[in-house]
């Protein structure tokens, strides 16, 4: 089965994410726009990432491993940041350009 999904501009990332999810493609990384550290750690694992929602590529990513590390960023979750699980290991890289 072949899916043809045109790649959007970077600011349309969320729309692409939704189209991939609807198509049932496993390459979509689960994201969250709300929650406290305990909720997100339960969902994604004790360590997870906070990433800019659009326009920054790999810049601005924060690895969070504790409530203390999460606290300074919590107010931005949803507005400018999203939480995602860590995919792979520190020796692996996942890049989309």
Short mmCIF file of C-alpha atoms in Angstrom, two decimals:
data_model
loop_
_atom_site.label_atom_id
_atom_site.label_comp_id
_atom_site.label_asym_id
_atom_site.label_seq_id
_atom_site.Cartn_x
_atom_site.Cartn_y
_atom_site.Cartn_z
CA UNK A 1 0.00 0.00 0.00
CA UNK A 2 1.38 3.40 -0.95
CA UNK A 3 0.43 6.70 0.67
CA UNK A 4 1.12 9.97 -1.04
CA UNK A 5 1.04 12.84 1.41
CA UNK A 6 2.51 16.14 0.23
CA UNK A 7 5.04 17.51 2.71
CA UNK A 8 3.91 20.89 4.03
CA UNK A 9 5.90 23.91 5.04
CA UNK A 10 7.33 23.66 8.53
CA UNK A 11 4.55 25.81 10.05
CA UNK A 12 2.04 23.20 8.85
CA UNK A 13 3.71 20.42 10.91
CA UNK A 14 0.64 19.86 13.08
CA UNK A 15 -1.59 19.34 10.04
CA UNK A 16 0.92 16.82 8.64
CA UNK A 17 0.99 15.04 12.00
CA UNK A 18 -2.79 14.72 11.95
CA UNK A 19 -2.89 13.45 8.34
CA UNK A 20 -0.27 10.79 9.13
CA UNK A 21 -2.17 9.74 12.27
CA UNK A 22 -5.42 9.45 10.31
CA UNK A 23 -3.63 7.35 7.69
CA UNK A 24 -2.56 4.95 10.44
CA UNK A 25 1.15 5.44 9.84
CA UNK A 26 3.33 4.34 12.75
CA UNK A 27 5.96 7.00 12.00
CA UNK A 28 3.95 9.63 13.84
CA UNK A 29 5.38 10.42 17.27
CA UNK A 30 2.74 10.87 19.97
CA UNK A 31 2.60 14.43 21.38
CA UNK A 32 0.93 16.21 24.28
CA UNK A 33 0.00 19.86 24.68
CA UNK A 34 -1.01 19.70 28.34
CA UNK A 35 -0.24 17.92 31.57
CA UNK A 36 2.05 18.13 34.55
CA UNK A 37 5.33 16.27 34.92
CA UNK A 38 3.76 13.23 36.61
CA UNK A 39 1.13 12.82 33.86
CA UNK A 40 3.66 13.24 31.05
CA UNK A 41 6.22 10.94 32.69
CA UNK A 42 3.56 8.25 33.05
CA UNK A 43 2.58 8.65 29.39
CA UNK A 44 6.06 9.03 27.82
CA UNK A 45 8.50 7.66 30.40
CA UNK A 46 10.44 9.35 33.18
CA UNK A 47 12.52 11.29 30.62
CA UNK A 48 10.80 13.00 27.69
CA UNK A 49 11.29 15.95 25.36
CA UNK A 50 9.80 19.43 25.23
CA UNK A 51 9.96 20.79 21.69
CA UNK A 52 8.88 24.01 20.00
CA UNK A 53 5.57 23.43 18.23
CA UNK A 54 6.76 24.97 14.98
CA UNK A 55 9.52 26.76 13.18
CA UNK A 56 12.65 25.76 15.08
CA UNK A 57 13.76 22.41 13.66
CA UNK A 58 15.96 20.79 16.29
CA UNK A 59 16.67 24.07 18.11
CA UNK A 60 15.02 24.68 21.45
CA UNK A 61 14.51 21.02 22.42
CA UNK A 62 14.69 20.38 26.17
CA UNK A 63 15.21 16.91 27.67
CA UNK A 64 13.21 16.67 30.91
CA UNK A 65 13.98 14.03 33.54
CA UNK A 66 12.43 15.52 36.68
CA UNK A 67 9.65 17.77 37.92
CA UNK A 68 12.27 20.41 38.76
CA UNK A 69 13.51 20.43 35.15
CA UNK A 70 9.94 20.58 33.84
CA UNK A 71 8.71 23.41 36.10
CA UNK A 72 10.36 26.37 34.25
CA UNK A 73 8.79 25.23 30.96
CA UNK A 74 5.33 24.14 32.16
CA UNK A 75 3.58 27.44 31.38
CA UNK A 76 4.72 27.25 27.73
CA UNK A 77 3.33 23.71 27.22
CA UNK A 78 0.58 23.97 24.64
CA UNK A 79 1.22 27.60 23.73
CA UNK A 80 4.71 27.21 22.26
CA UNK A 81 5.95 23.79 23.40
CA UNK A 82 4.78 20.20 23.02
CA UNK A 83 5.90 17.12 24.92
CA UNK A 84 7.02 13.96 23.12
CA UNK A 85 8.63 10.68 24.14
CA UNK A 86 12.31 10.12 23.44
CA UNK A 87 12.63 8.00 20.30
CA UNK A 88 15.68 5.75 20.16
CA UNK A 89 18.80 6.26 22.24
CA UNK A 90 21.33 9.04 22.72
CA UNK A 91 23.47 7.35 20.05
CA UNK A 92 20.65 7.55 17.50
CA UNK A 93 19.23 10.62 15.83
CA UNK A 94 15.78 11.30 14.44
CA UNK A 95 15.68 14.26 12.06
CA UNK A 96 12.98 15.50 9.71
CA UNK A 97 13.80 18.27 7.31
#
